[in-house]
PDB file of C-alpha atoms and ligand atoms in Angstrom:
ATOM      1  CA  MET A   1     -12.443  17.578 -25.721  1.00 98.00           C
ATOM      2  CA  HIS A   2     -16.072  16.528 -26.073  1.00 98.00           C
ATOM      3  CA  THR A   3     -17.863  15.531 -22.879  1.00 98.00           C
ATOM      4  CA  ILE A   4     -20.800  13.226 -23.552  1.00 98.00           C
ATOM      5  CA  ASP A   5     -23.130  11.684 -20.991  1.00 98.00           C
ATOM      6  CA  THR A   6     -25.458   9.420 -22.968  1.00 98.00           C
ATOM      7  CA  ILE A   7     -24.775   6.167 -24.779  1.00 98.00           C
ATOM      8  CA  SER A   8     -26.665   7.279 -27.899  1.00 98.00           C
ATOM      9  CA  HIS A   9     -24.745  10.555 -28.216  1.00 98.00           C
ATOM     10  CA  LEU A  10     -21.437   8.789 -27.724  1.00 98.00           C
ATOM     11  CA  ARG A  11     -22.338   6.217 -30.399  1.00 97.00           C
ATOM     12  CA  ASP A  12     -23.354   9.017 -32.807  1.00 96.00           C
ATOM     13  CA  TYR A  13     -20.068  10.789 -32.146  1.00 96.00           C
ATOM     14  CA  LEU A  14     -17.897   7.688 -32.566  1.00 98.00           C
ATOM     15  CA  TRP A  15     -19.749   6.542 -35.690  1.00 96.00           C
ATOM     16  CA  GLN A  16     -17.864   9.025 -37.901  1.00 94.00           C
ATOM     17  CA  ALA A  17     -14.494   8.024 -36.418  1.00 95.00           C
ATOM     18  CA  LYS A  18     -15.267   4.370 -37.118  1.00 95.00           C
ATOM     19  CA  LEU A  19     -16.337   5.187 -40.706  1.00 96.00           C
ATOM     20  CA  GLU A  20     -12.944   6.862 -41.149  1.00 96.00           C
ATOM     21  CA  HIS A  21     -11.259   3.711 -39.746  1.00 96.00           C
ATOM     22  CA  LYS A  22      -9.729   5.679 -36.911  1.00 98.00           C
ATOM     23  CA  VAL A  23      -8.088   3.593 -34.188  1.00 98.00           C
ATOM     24  CA  ILE A  24      -9.931   4.180 -30.912  1.00 98.00           C
ATOM     25  CA  ALA A  25      -8.253   3.763 -27.532  1.00 98.00           C
ATOM     26  CA  PHE A  26     -10.274   3.645 -24.337  1.00 99.00           C
ATOM     27  CA  VAL A  27      -9.280   4.473 -20.753  1.00 98.00           C
ATOM     28  CA  PRO A  28     -12.062   3.620 -18.285  1.00 98.00           C
ATOM     29  CA  THR A  29     -11.795   5.317 -14.879  1.00 98.00           C
ATOM     30  CA  MET A  30     -13.838   6.128 -11.819  1.00 97.00           C
ATOM     31  CA  GLY A  31     -12.529   9.710 -11.779  1.00 97.00           C
ATOM     32  CA  ASN A  32     -10.586  11.476  -9.017  1.00 96.00           C
ATOM     33  CA  LEU A  33      -7.768  11.376 -11.517  1.00 97.00           C
ATOM     34  CA  HIS A  34      -4.089  11.445 -10.616  1.00 97.00           C
ATOM     35  CA  GLU A  35      -0.864  11.305 -12.606  1.00 97.00           C
ATOM     36  CA  GLY A  36      -1.212   7.496 -12.966  1.00 97.00           C
ATOM     37  CA  HIS A  37      -4.484   7.894 -14.868  1.00 98.00           C
ATOM     38  CA  LEU A  38      -2.986  10.640 -17.010  1.00 98.00           C
ATOM     39  CA  GLN A  39      -0.120   8.350 -17.977  1.00 98.00           C
ATOM     40  CA  LEU A  40      -2.784   5.912 -19.246  1.00 98.00           C
ATOM     41  CA  ILE A  41      -4.049   8.729 -21.467  1.00 98.00           C
ATOM     42  CA  ASP A  42      -0.473   9.342 -22.721  1.00 98.00           C
ATOM     43  CA  ARG A  43      -0.192   5.656 -23.585  1.00 98.00           C
ATOM     44  CA  ALA A  44      -3.598   5.694 -25.287  1.00 98.00           C
ATOM     45  CA  LEU A  45      -2.518   8.672 -27.415  1.00 98.00           C
ATOM     46  CA  GLU A  46       0.516   6.670 -28.563  1.00 98.00           C
ATOM     47  CA  GLU A  47      -1.722   3.780 -29.610  1.00 98.00           C
ATOM     48  CA  ALA A  48      -4.642   5.463 -31.330  1.00 98.00           C
ATOM     49  CA  ASP A  49      -6.073   8.310 -33.401  1.00 98.00           C
ATOM     50  CA  LEU A  50      -8.900   8.980 -30.974  1.00 98.00           C
ATOM     51  CA  VAL A  51      -8.780   8.608 -27.188  1.00 98.00           C
ATOM     52  CA  VAL A  52     -11.961   8.087 -25.182  1.00 98.00           C
ATOM     53  CA  ALA A  53     -11.868   8.189 -21.376  1.00 98.00           C
ATOM     54  CA  SER A  54     -14.812   7.429 -19.125  1.00 98.00           C
ATOM     55  CA  ILE A  55     -15.604   8.512 -15.596  1.00 98.00           C
ATOM     56  CA  PHE A  56     -18.171   6.291 -13.946  1.00 98.00           C
ATOM     57  CA  VAL A  57     -18.234   5.340 -10.263  1.00 97.00           C
ATOM     58  CA  ASN A  58     -19.681   1.883 -10.727  1.00 97.00           C
ATOM     59  CA  PRO A  59     -22.002   0.875  -7.855  1.00 95.00           C
ATOM     60  CA  LEU A  60     -21.833  -2.774  -8.895  1.00 94.00           C
ATOM     61  CA  GLN A  61     -18.193  -3.137  -7.852  1.00 96.00           C
ATOM     62  CA  PHE A  62     -18.618  -1.742  -4.307  1.00 95.00           C
ATOM     63  CA  GLY A  63     -19.681  -3.910  -1.378  1.00 93.00           C
ATOM     64  CA  PRO A  64     -22.486  -2.734   0.937  1.00 92.00           C
ATOM     65  CA  ARG A  65     -20.007  -1.470   3.546  1.00 89.00           C
ATOM     66  CA  GLU A  66     -17.556   0.052   1.055  1.00 91.00           C
ATOM     67  CA  ASP A  67     -16.946   3.659   0.058  1.00 87.00           C
ATOM     68  CA  PHE A  68     -19.331   4.044  -2.935  1.00 93.00           C
ATOM     69  CA  ASN A  69     -21.114   7.093  -1.477  1.00 94.00           C
ATOM     70  CA  GLY A  70     -17.920   8.640  -0.133  1.00 92.00           C
ATOM     71  CA  TYR A  71     -15.818   7.885  -3.221  1.00 92.00           C
ATOM     72  CA  PRO A  72     -14.322  11.256  -4.256  1.00 93.00           C
ATOM     73  CA  ARG A  73     -16.156  12.844  -7.183  1.00 96.00           C
ATOM     74  CA  THR A  74     -13.965  15.610  -8.615  1.00 96.00           C
ATOM     75  CA  PHE A  75     -15.522  16.046 -12.026  1.00 97.00           C
ATOM     76  CA  MET A  76     -14.430  19.604 -12.890  1.00 98.00           C
ATOM     77  CA  ALA A  77     -10.787  18.978 -11.964  1.00 98.00           C
ATOM     78  CA  ASP A  78     -10.827  15.622 -13.813  1.00 98.00           C
ATOM     79  CA  GLN A  79     -12.261  17.206 -16.955  1.00 98.00           C
ATOM     80  CA  GLU A  80      -9.557  19.880 -16.861  1.00 98.00           C
ATOM     81  CA  LYS A  81      -6.767  17.308 -16.447  1.00 98.00           C
ATOM     82  CA  LEU A  82      -8.023  15.128 -19.289  1.00 98.00           C
ATOM     83  CA  MET A  83      -8.387  18.097 -21.584  1.00 98.00           C
ATOM     84  CA  SER A  84      -4.903  19.395 -20.880  1.00 98.00           C
ATOM     85  CA  ARG A  85      -3.444  15.926 -21.484  1.00 98.00           C
ATOM     86  CA  GLY A  86      -5.007  15.712 -24.960  1.00 98.00           C
ATOM     87  CA  CYS A  87      -7.898  13.289 -24.387  1.00 98.00           C
ATOM     88  CA  HIS A  88     -10.467  13.667 -27.186  1.00 98.00           C
ATOM     89  CA  VAL A  89     -13.713  12.387 -25.686  1.00 98.00           C
ATOM     90  CA  LEU A  90     -14.915  12.036 -22.092  1.00 98.00           C
ATOM     91  CA  PHE A  91     -17.890   9.753 -21.433  1.00 98.00           C
ATOM     92  CA  THR A  92     -19.640  10.437 -18.110  1.00 98.00           C
ATOM     93  CA  PRO A  93     -22.798   8.331 -17.900  1.00 98.00           C
ATOM     94  CA  THR A  94     -25.124   8.400 -14.893  1.00 97.00           C
ATOM     95  CA  VAL A  95     -25.980   5.232 -12.967  1.00 94.00           C
ATOM     96  CA  ASP A  96     -29.423   5.272 -14.658  1.00 93.00           C
ATOM     97  CA  GLU A  97     -27.800   5.454 -18.079  1.00 96.00           C
ATOM     98  CA  MET A  98     -25.611   2.426 -17.373  1.00 95.00           C
ATOM     99  CA  TYR A  99     -28.153   0.382 -15.395  1.00 93.00           C
ATOM    100  CA  PRO A 100     -31.512   1.770 -16.562  1.00 90.00           C
ATOM    101  CA  ASP A 101     -34.037  -0.642 -15.129  1.00 78.00           C
ATOM    102  CA  THR A 102     -32.759  -1.856 -11.843  1.00 70.00           C
ATOM    103  CA  LYS A 103     -29.832   0.401 -10.907  1.00 59.00           C
ATOM    104  CA  ILE A 104     -27.843  -2.800 -11.083  1.00 65.00           C
ATOM    105  CA  SER A 105     -27.244  -5.163 -13.965  1.00 66.00           C
ATOM    106  CA  SER A 106     -29.455  -8.191 -14.462  1.00 84.00           C
ATOM    107  CA  THR A 107     -26.824  -9.729 -16.730  1.00 92.00           C
ATOM    108  CA  ILE A 108     -23.507 -10.129 -14.982  1.00 94.00           C
ATOM    109  CA  VAL A 109     -20.088 -11.156 -16.231  1.00 97.00           C
ATOM    110  CA  LYS A 110     -18.202 -13.461 -13.908  1.00 97.00           C
ATOM    111  CA  VAL A 111     -14.615 -14.675 -14.205  1.00 98.00           C
ATOM    112  CA  PRO A 112     -14.785 -17.522 -11.706  1.00 96.00           C
ATOM    113  CA  HIS A 113     -11.217 -18.789 -11.525  1.00 93.00           C
ATOM    114  CA  LEU A 114      -9.879 -15.322 -10.657  1.00 96.00           C
ATOM    115  CA  ASP A 115     -12.677 -13.436  -8.937  1.00 94.00           C
ATOM    116  CA  HIS A 116     -12.663 -15.138  -5.518  1.00 95.00           C
ATOM    117  CA  LEU A 117      -8.921 -14.908  -4.825  1.00 97.00           C
ATOM    118  CA  LEU A 118      -6.957 -12.197  -2.994  1.00 97.00           C
ATOM    119  CA  CYS A 119      -8.922  -8.925  -3.379  1.00 96.00           C
ATOM    120  CA  GLY A 120     -11.933 -11.014  -4.398  1.00 96.00           C
ATOM    121  CA  ALA A 121     -11.861 -12.812  -1.028  1.00 95.00           C
ATOM    122  CA  THR A 122     -11.920  -9.516   0.860  1.00 93.00           C
ATOM    123  CA  ARG A 123     -14.318  -7.833  -1.576  1.00 95.00           C
ATOM    124  CA  PRO A 124     -16.854 -10.490  -2.667  1.00 95.00           C
ATOM    125  CA  GLY A 125     -18.560  -9.535  -5.930  1.00 96.00           C
ATOM    126  CA  HIS A 126     -16.056  -6.781  -6.695  1.00 97.00           C
ATOM    127  CA  PHE A 127     -14.579  -8.363  -9.818  1.00 98.00           C
ATOM    128  CA  THR A 128     -17.986  -9.375 -11.144  1.00 97.00           C
ATOM    129  CA  GLY A 129     -18.906  -5.695 -10.873  1.00 97.00           C
ATOM    130  CA  VAL A 130     -15.702  -4.704 -12.679  1.00 98.00           C
ATOM    131  CA  ALA A 131     -16.023  -7.332 -15.442  1.00 98.00           C
ATOM    132  CA  THR A 132     -19.689  -6.443 -15.970  1.00 97.00           C
ATOM    133  CA  VAL A 133     -19.168  -2.689 -16.249  1.00 97.00           C
ATOM    134  CA  VAL A 134     -16.046  -3.012 -18.406  1.00 98.00           C
ATOM    135  CA  SER A 135     -17.809  -5.363 -20.832  1.00 98.00           C
ATOM    136  CA  LYS A 136     -20.735  -2.893 -21.014  1.00 97.00           C
ATOM    137  CA  LEU A 137     -18.328  -0.004 -21.610  1.00 98.00           C
ATOM    138  CA  PHE A 138     -16.528  -2.028 -24.299  1.00 98.00           C
ATOM    139  CA  GLY A 139     -19.937  -2.633 -25.943  1.00 98.00           C
ATOM    140  CA  ILE A 140     -20.696   1.090 -25.850  1.00 98.00           C
ATOM    141  CA  VAL A 141     -17.313   2.477 -26.965  1.00 98.00           C
ATOM    142  CA  GLN A 142     -16.198  -0.483 -29.122  1.00 98.00           C
ATOM    143  CA  PRO A 143     -12.534   0.502 -28.792  1.00 98.00           C
ATOM    144  CA  ASP A 144      -9.675  -1.160 -30.654  1.00 98.00           C
ATOM    145  CA  VAL A 145      -7.473  -0.979 -27.585  1.00 98.00           C
ATOM    146  CA  ALA A 146      -8.040  -0.362 -23.875  1.00 98.00           C
ATOM    147  CA  ILE A 147      -5.439   0.659 -21.297  1.00 98.00           C
ATOM    148  CA  PHE A 148      -5.467  -0.396 -17.629  1.00 98.00           C
ATOM    149  CA  GLY A 149      -2.963   0.318 -14.871  1.00 98.00           C
ATOM    150  CA  LEU A 150      -1.041  -2.689 -13.555  1.00 98.00           C
ATOM    151  CA  LYS A 151      -1.421  -1.552  -9.944  1.00 97.00           C
ATOM    152  CA  ASP A 152      -4.729  -3.459 -10.025  1.00 97.00           C
ATOM    153  CA  PHE A 153      -2.995  -6.530 -11.407  1.00 98.00           C
ATOM    154  CA  GLN A 154      -5.819  -8.911 -10.500  1.00 98.00           C
ATOM    155  CA  GLN A 155      -8.292  -6.570 -12.211  1.00 98.00           C
ATOM    156  CA  PHE A 156      -6.020  -6.521 -15.270  1.00 98.00           C
ATOM    157  CA  LEU A 157      -6.023 -10.344 -15.428  1.00 98.00           C
ATOM    158  CA  VAL A 158      -9.811 -10.486 -14.931  1.00 98.00           C
ATOM    159  CA  ILE A 159     -10.342  -8.035 -17.807  1.00 98.00           C
ATOM    160  CA  GLN A 160      -7.876  -9.865 -20.058  1.00 98.00           C
ATOM    161  CA  GLN A 161      -9.651 -13.159 -19.386  1.00 98.00           C
ATOM    162  CA  MET A 162     -13.133 -11.674 -19.838  1.00 98.00           C
ATOM    163  CA  THR A 163     -12.139 -10.027 -23.140  1.00 98.00           C
ATOM    164  CA  SER A 164     -10.632 -13.237 -24.455  1.00 98.00           C
ATOM    165  CA  ASP A 165     -13.508 -15.484 -23.287  1.00 98.00           C
ATOM    166  CA  LEU A 166     -16.176 -13.191 -24.762  1.00 98.00           C
ATOM    167  CA  CYS A 167     -14.187 -12.866 -28.024  1.00 98.00           C
ATOM    168  CA  LEU A 168     -14.231  -9.072 -27.765  1.00 98.00           C
ATOM    169  CA  PRO A 169     -12.033  -7.480 -30.427  1.00 98.00           C
ATOM    170  CA  VAL A 170     -10.206  -5.242 -27.961  1.00 98.00           C
ATOM    171  CA  ARG A 171      -6.449  -5.320 -27.350  1.00 98.00           C
ATOM    172  CA  ILE A 172      -5.775  -4.972 -23.621  1.00 98.00           C
ATOM    173  CA  ILE A 173      -2.648  -3.084 -22.592  1.00 98.00           C
ATOM    174  CA  GLY A 174      -1.274  -2.994 -19.050  1.00 98.00           C
ATOM    175  CA  ALA A 175       0.537   0.234 -18.180  1.00 98.00           C
ATOM    176  CA  ALA A 176       3.356   0.439 -15.625  1.00 97.00           C
ATOM    177  CA  ILE A 177       2.484   1.478 -12.070  1.00 98.00           C
ATOM    178  CA  ALA A 178       2.960   5.215 -11.484  1.00 97.00           C
ATOM    179  CA  ARG A 179       4.595   5.912  -8.121  1.00 98.00           C
ATOM    180  CA  ALA A 180       5.219   8.823  -5.784  1.00 97.00           C
ATOM    181  CA  GLU A 181       8.842   9.676  -4.968  1.00 96.00           C
ATOM    182  CA  ASN A 182       8.802   7.420  -1.892  1.00 97.00           C
ATOM    183  CA  GLY A 183       7.611   4.465  -3.977  1.00 97.00           C
ATOM    184  CA  LEU A 184       3.941   4.557  -2.979  1.00 97.00           C
ATOM    185  CA  ALA A 185       1.784   3.497  -5.924  1.00 98.00           C
ATOM    186  CA  LEU A 186      -0.481   6.374  -6.974  1.00 97.00           C
ATOM    187  CA  SER A 187      -4.113   5.674  -6.142  1.00 95.00           C
ATOM    188  CA  SER A 188      -7.303   7.668  -5.744  1.00 91.00           C
ATOM    189  CA  ARG A 189      -7.552   6.173  -2.258  1.00 90.00           C
ATOM    190  CA  ASN A 190      -4.225   7.751  -1.189  1.00 95.00           C
ATOM    191  CA  GLY A 191      -6.364  10.835  -0.639  1.00 92.00           C
ATOM    192  CA  TYR A 192      -7.728   9.093   2.486  1.00 93.00           C
ATOM    193  CA  LEU A 193      -4.213   9.147   4.066  1.00 96.00           C
ATOM    194  CA  SER A 194      -2.791  11.823   6.367  1.00 96.00           C
ATOM    195  CA  THR A 195       0.634  13.348   5.660  1.00 96.00           C
ATOM    196  CA  SER A 196       2.345  10.961   8.082  1.00 96.00           C
ATOM    197  CA  GLU A 197       0.426   7.954   6.709  1.00 97.00           C
ATOM    198  CA  LEU A 198       1.593   8.885   3.209  1.00 97.00           C
ATOM    199  CA  GLN A 199       5.155   8.441   4.512  1.00 96.00           C
ATOM    200  CA  GLN A 200       4.358   5.163   6.318  1.00 96.00           C
ATOM    201  CA  ALA A 201       2.655   3.854   3.172  1.00 97.00           C
ATOM    202  CA  ALA A 202       6.030   3.616   1.416  1.00 97.00           C
ATOM    203  CA  GLN A 203       6.560   0.387   3.409  1.00 97.00           C
ATOM    204  CA  LEU A 204       4.120  -1.427   1.119  1.00 98.00           C
ATOM    205  CA  GLN A 205       6.403  -1.206  -1.915  1.00 98.00           C
ATOM    206  CA  ALA A 206       9.486  -1.647   0.293  1.00 97.00           C
ATOM    207  CA  SER A 207       8.075  -4.984   1.540  1.00 98.00           C
ATOM    208  CA  LEU A 208       7.421  -6.143  -2.012  1.00 98.00           C
ATOM    209  CA  VAL A 209      10.962  -5.243  -3.066  1.00 98.00           C
ATOM    210  CA  ALA A 210      12.443  -6.995  -0.009  1.00 98.00           C
ATOM    211  CA  ALA A 211      10.436 -10.148  -0.768  1.00 98.00           C
ATOM    212  CA  ARG A 212      11.561 -10.086  -4.395  1.00 98.00           C
ATOM    213  CA  LEU A 213      15.211  -9.699  -3.335  1.00 98.00           C
ATOM    214  CA  ALA A 214      14.864 -12.624  -0.935  1.00 98.00           C
ATOM    215  CA  LEU A 215      13.473 -14.844  -3.723  1.00 97.00           C
ATOM    216  CA  GLU A 216      16.123 -13.662  -6.176  1.00 97.00           C
ATOM    217  CA  SER A 217      18.880 -14.422  -3.700  1.00 96.00           C
ATOM    218  CA  GLY A 218      17.711 -18.048  -3.614  1.00 95.00           C
ATOM    219  CA  ASN A 219      15.498 -18.095  -0.533  1.00 94.00           C
ATOM    220  CA  ALA A 220      12.651 -20.477  -1.466  1.00 90.00           C
ATOM    221  CA  ASP A 221      10.831 -20.393   1.878  1.00 96.00           C
ATOM    222  CA  MET A 222       7.883 -18.420   0.576  1.00 97.00           C
ATOM    223  CA  GLN A 223       5.764 -18.709   3.708  1.00 97.00           C
ATOM    224  CA  THR A 224       8.495 -17.160   5.843  1.00 97.00           C
ATOM    225  CA  ILE A 225       9.120 -14.397   3.297  1.00 98.00           C
ATOM    226  CA  GLU A 226       5.388 -13.591   3.287  1.00 98.00           C
ATOM    227  CA  GLU A 227       5.170 -13.620   7.082  1.00 97.00           C
ATOM    228  CA  GLU A 228       8.225 -11.354   7.460  1.00 97.00           C
ATOM    229  CA  ALA A 229       6.681  -8.909   4.999  1.00 98.00           C
ATOM    230  CA  GLN A 230       3.402  -8.895   6.945  1.00 98.00           C
ATOM    231  CA  GLN A 231       5.318  -8.198  10.156  1.00 97.00           C
ATOM    232  CA  ALA A 232       7.249  -5.344   8.522  1.00 97.00           C
ATOM    233  CA  LEU A 233       3.936  -3.881   7.356  1.00 97.00           C
ATOM    234  CA  GLU A 234       2.441  -4.171  10.827  1.00 97.00           C
ATOM    235  CA  GLY A 235       5.586  -2.518  12.199  1.00 96.00           C
ATOM    236  CA  ALA A 236       4.884   0.435   9.896  1.00 96.00           C
ATOM    237  CA  GLY A 237       1.311   0.743  11.167  1.00 96.00           C
ATOM    238  CA  PHE A 238      -0.582  -1.321   8.566  1.00 97.00           C
ATOM    239  CA  ARG A 239      -3.302  -3.883   9.328  1.00 97.00           C
ATOM    240  CA  ARG A 240      -3.133  -7.140   7.391  1.00 95.00           C
ATOM    241  CA  ASP A 241      -5.111  -8.179   4.393  1.00 96.00           C
ATOM    242  CA  TYR A 242      -2.870 -10.357   2.225  1.00 97.00           C
ATOM    243  CA  PHE A 243       0.721 -10.578   1.058  1.00 98.00           C
ATOM    244  CA  THR A 244       1.157 -13.478  -1.355  1.00 98.00           C
ATOM    245  CA  ILE A 245       3.757 -14.815  -3.737  1.00 98.00           C
ATOM    246  CA  CYS A 246       1.864 -16.173  -6.750  1.00 98.00           C
ATOM    247  CA  ARG A 247       2.154 -17.365 -10.292  1.00 98.00           C
ATOM    248  CA  GLN A 248       1.912 -14.380 -12.587  1.00 97.00           C
ATOM    249  CA  GLN A 249      -0.479 -15.948 -15.094  1.00 96.00           C
ATOM    250  CA  ASP A 250      -3.289 -17.032 -12.742  1.00 96.00           C
ATOM    251  CA  LEU A 251      -2.449 -15.758  -9.235  1.00 98.00           C
ATOM    252  CA  GLN A 252      -2.326 -19.272  -7.802  1.00 97.00           C
ATOM    253  CA  PRO A 253       0.174 -19.697  -4.935  1.00 97.00           C
ATOM    254  CA  ALA A 254       3.657 -20.105  -6.407  1.00 97.00           C
ATOM    255  CA  THR A 255       5.695 -23.251  -5.947  1.00 96.00           C
ATOM    256  CA  LYS A 256       9.490 -23.615  -6.050  1.00 94.00           C
ATOM    257  CA  GLU A 257       9.225 -24.620  -9.726  1.00 95.00           C
ATOM    258  CA  ASP A 258       7.478 -21.409 -10.814  1.00 97.00           C
ATOM    259  CA  LYS A 259       9.638 -18.710 -12.389  1.00 97.00           C
ATOM    260  CA  GLN A 260       7.166 -16.069 -13.579  1.00 98.00           C
ATOM    261  CA  LEU A 261       6.053 -14.576 -10.311  1.00 98.00           C
ATOM    262  CA  ALA A 262       3.861 -11.805  -8.984  1.00 98.00           C
ATOM    263  CA  ILE A 263       3.980 -10.710  -5.366  1.00 98.00           C
ATOM    264  CA  VAL A 264       0.646  -9.093  -4.628  1.00 98.00           C
ATOM    265  CA  ALA A 265      -0.295  -7.262  -1.460  1.00 98.00           C
ATOM    266  CA  ALA A 266      -3.201  -5.430   0.129  1.00 98.00           C
ATOM    267  CA  ALA A 267      -3.151  -3.822   3.560  1.00 98.00           C
ATOM    268  CA  TYR A 268      -5.092  -1.259   5.560  1.00 97.00           C
ATOM    269  CA  LEU A 269      -3.547   2.006   6.691  1.00 97.00           C
ATOM    270  CA  GLY A 270      -5.685   4.593   8.487  1.00 95.00           C
ATOM    271  CA  GLY A 271      -8.897   4.902   6.484  1.00 92.00           C
ATOM    272  CA  ALA A 272      -7.500   3.362   3.313  1.00 94.00           C
ATOM    273  CA  ARG A 273      -7.030  -0.100   1.898  1.00 95.00           C
ATOM    274  CA  LEU A 274      -3.941  -0.009  -0.314  1.00 97.00           C
ATOM    275  CA  ILE A 275      -2.868  -2.516  -2.939  1.00 97.00           C
ATOM    276  CA  ASP A 276       0.391  -2.965  -4.801  1.00 98.00           C
ATOM    277  CA  ASN A 277       2.337  -5.665  -6.598  1.00 98.00           C
ATOM    278  CA  ILE A 278       5.629  -6.511  -8.229  1.00 98.00           C
ATOM    279  CA  ARG A 279       6.027  -8.849 -11.200  1.00 98.00           C
ATOM    280  CA  PHE A 280       9.276 -10.509 -12.280  1.00 98.00           C
ATOM    281  CA  THR A 281      10.884 -13.652 -13.664  1.00 98.00           C
ATOM    282  CA  LEU A 282      13.357 -15.654 -11.599  1.00 96.00           C
ATOM    283  CA  PRO A 283      16.455 -16.761 -13.523  1.00 90.00           C
TER     284      PRO A 283
HETATM  285  O1  PAF B 301      -9.912   0.610 -12.068  1.00 70.76           O
HETATM  286  C1  PAF B 301     -10.951   1.280 -12.064  1.00 70.76           C
HETATM  287  O2  PAF B 301     -10.932   2.500 -11.928  1.00 70.76           O
HETATM  288  C2  PAF B 301     -12.286   0.579 -12.210  1.00 70.76           C
HETATM  289  O3  PAF B 301     -12.289  -0.658 -11.598  1.00 70.76           O
HETATM  290  C3  PAF B 301     -12.739   0.457 -13.677  1.00 70.76           C
HETATM  291  C4  PAF B 301     -11.793  -0.390 -14.495  1.00 70.76           C
HETATM  292  C5  PAF B 301     -12.842   1.842 -14.296  1.00 70.76           C
HETATM  293  C6  PAF B 301     -14.120  -0.197 -13.743  1.00 70.76           C
HETATM  294  O4  PAF B 301     -15.067   0.536 -13.039  1.00 70.76           O
END
């Protein structure tokens, strides 16, 4: 695996692959890699001749009181994991390399109909930071295909919309959520949880499954289903953020007529804010 930290060296390296018409798949990450990320690499290897991963903790997507400084940086372990999984190229730019003049971006990419909802309401500016850095990374790597985990379903929709609106020739693939044995979605932020909190955290997926079963059994009282889920989460030690039954395509609140649904949730446990979702079609 080649590890490259400048845009110009990466472009030089990828130039040959592009001349040879190799299919390039891209997996952007912020590092602190777990099995979920590595499954994105597996998927990328199925799709392409050359797999590029990036590790960049993007300051633009963190709020002033969020964990940018404390975000775990585990470069050596990440490099090892990517190498053993068969990744071909690792791009690890510095903040100066990505945002040379100002440490932030003067051009931003905003996806207005999605970026203020749900996680965007709790984390103002977050999705603008994500859309901006991902469009920059797409410009640098120029992949044919990019793989994102569906745990961040709102992020996935933002990136899909941004790619389509900016006419970027990148196919976006959403990969299934990787879970621990107790159902907890794998996340870099699970590292903030104690052993007992890791057990309690299983309630997040359990609440999503219970809400789905209620809807599938014909219960159409969405407000009550959401409130019961919030209470179950509080009972397991979580603090509320949101638990919402929405339309899958645009995350607007679902009505009784909607069939393609996503139940999306975020909640605080100990020092972590966890997110998860479940997507399905009602008969
Ligand atoms: O999901 C992430 O790890 C980040 O939001 C991403 C897509 C790498 C952009 O910084």
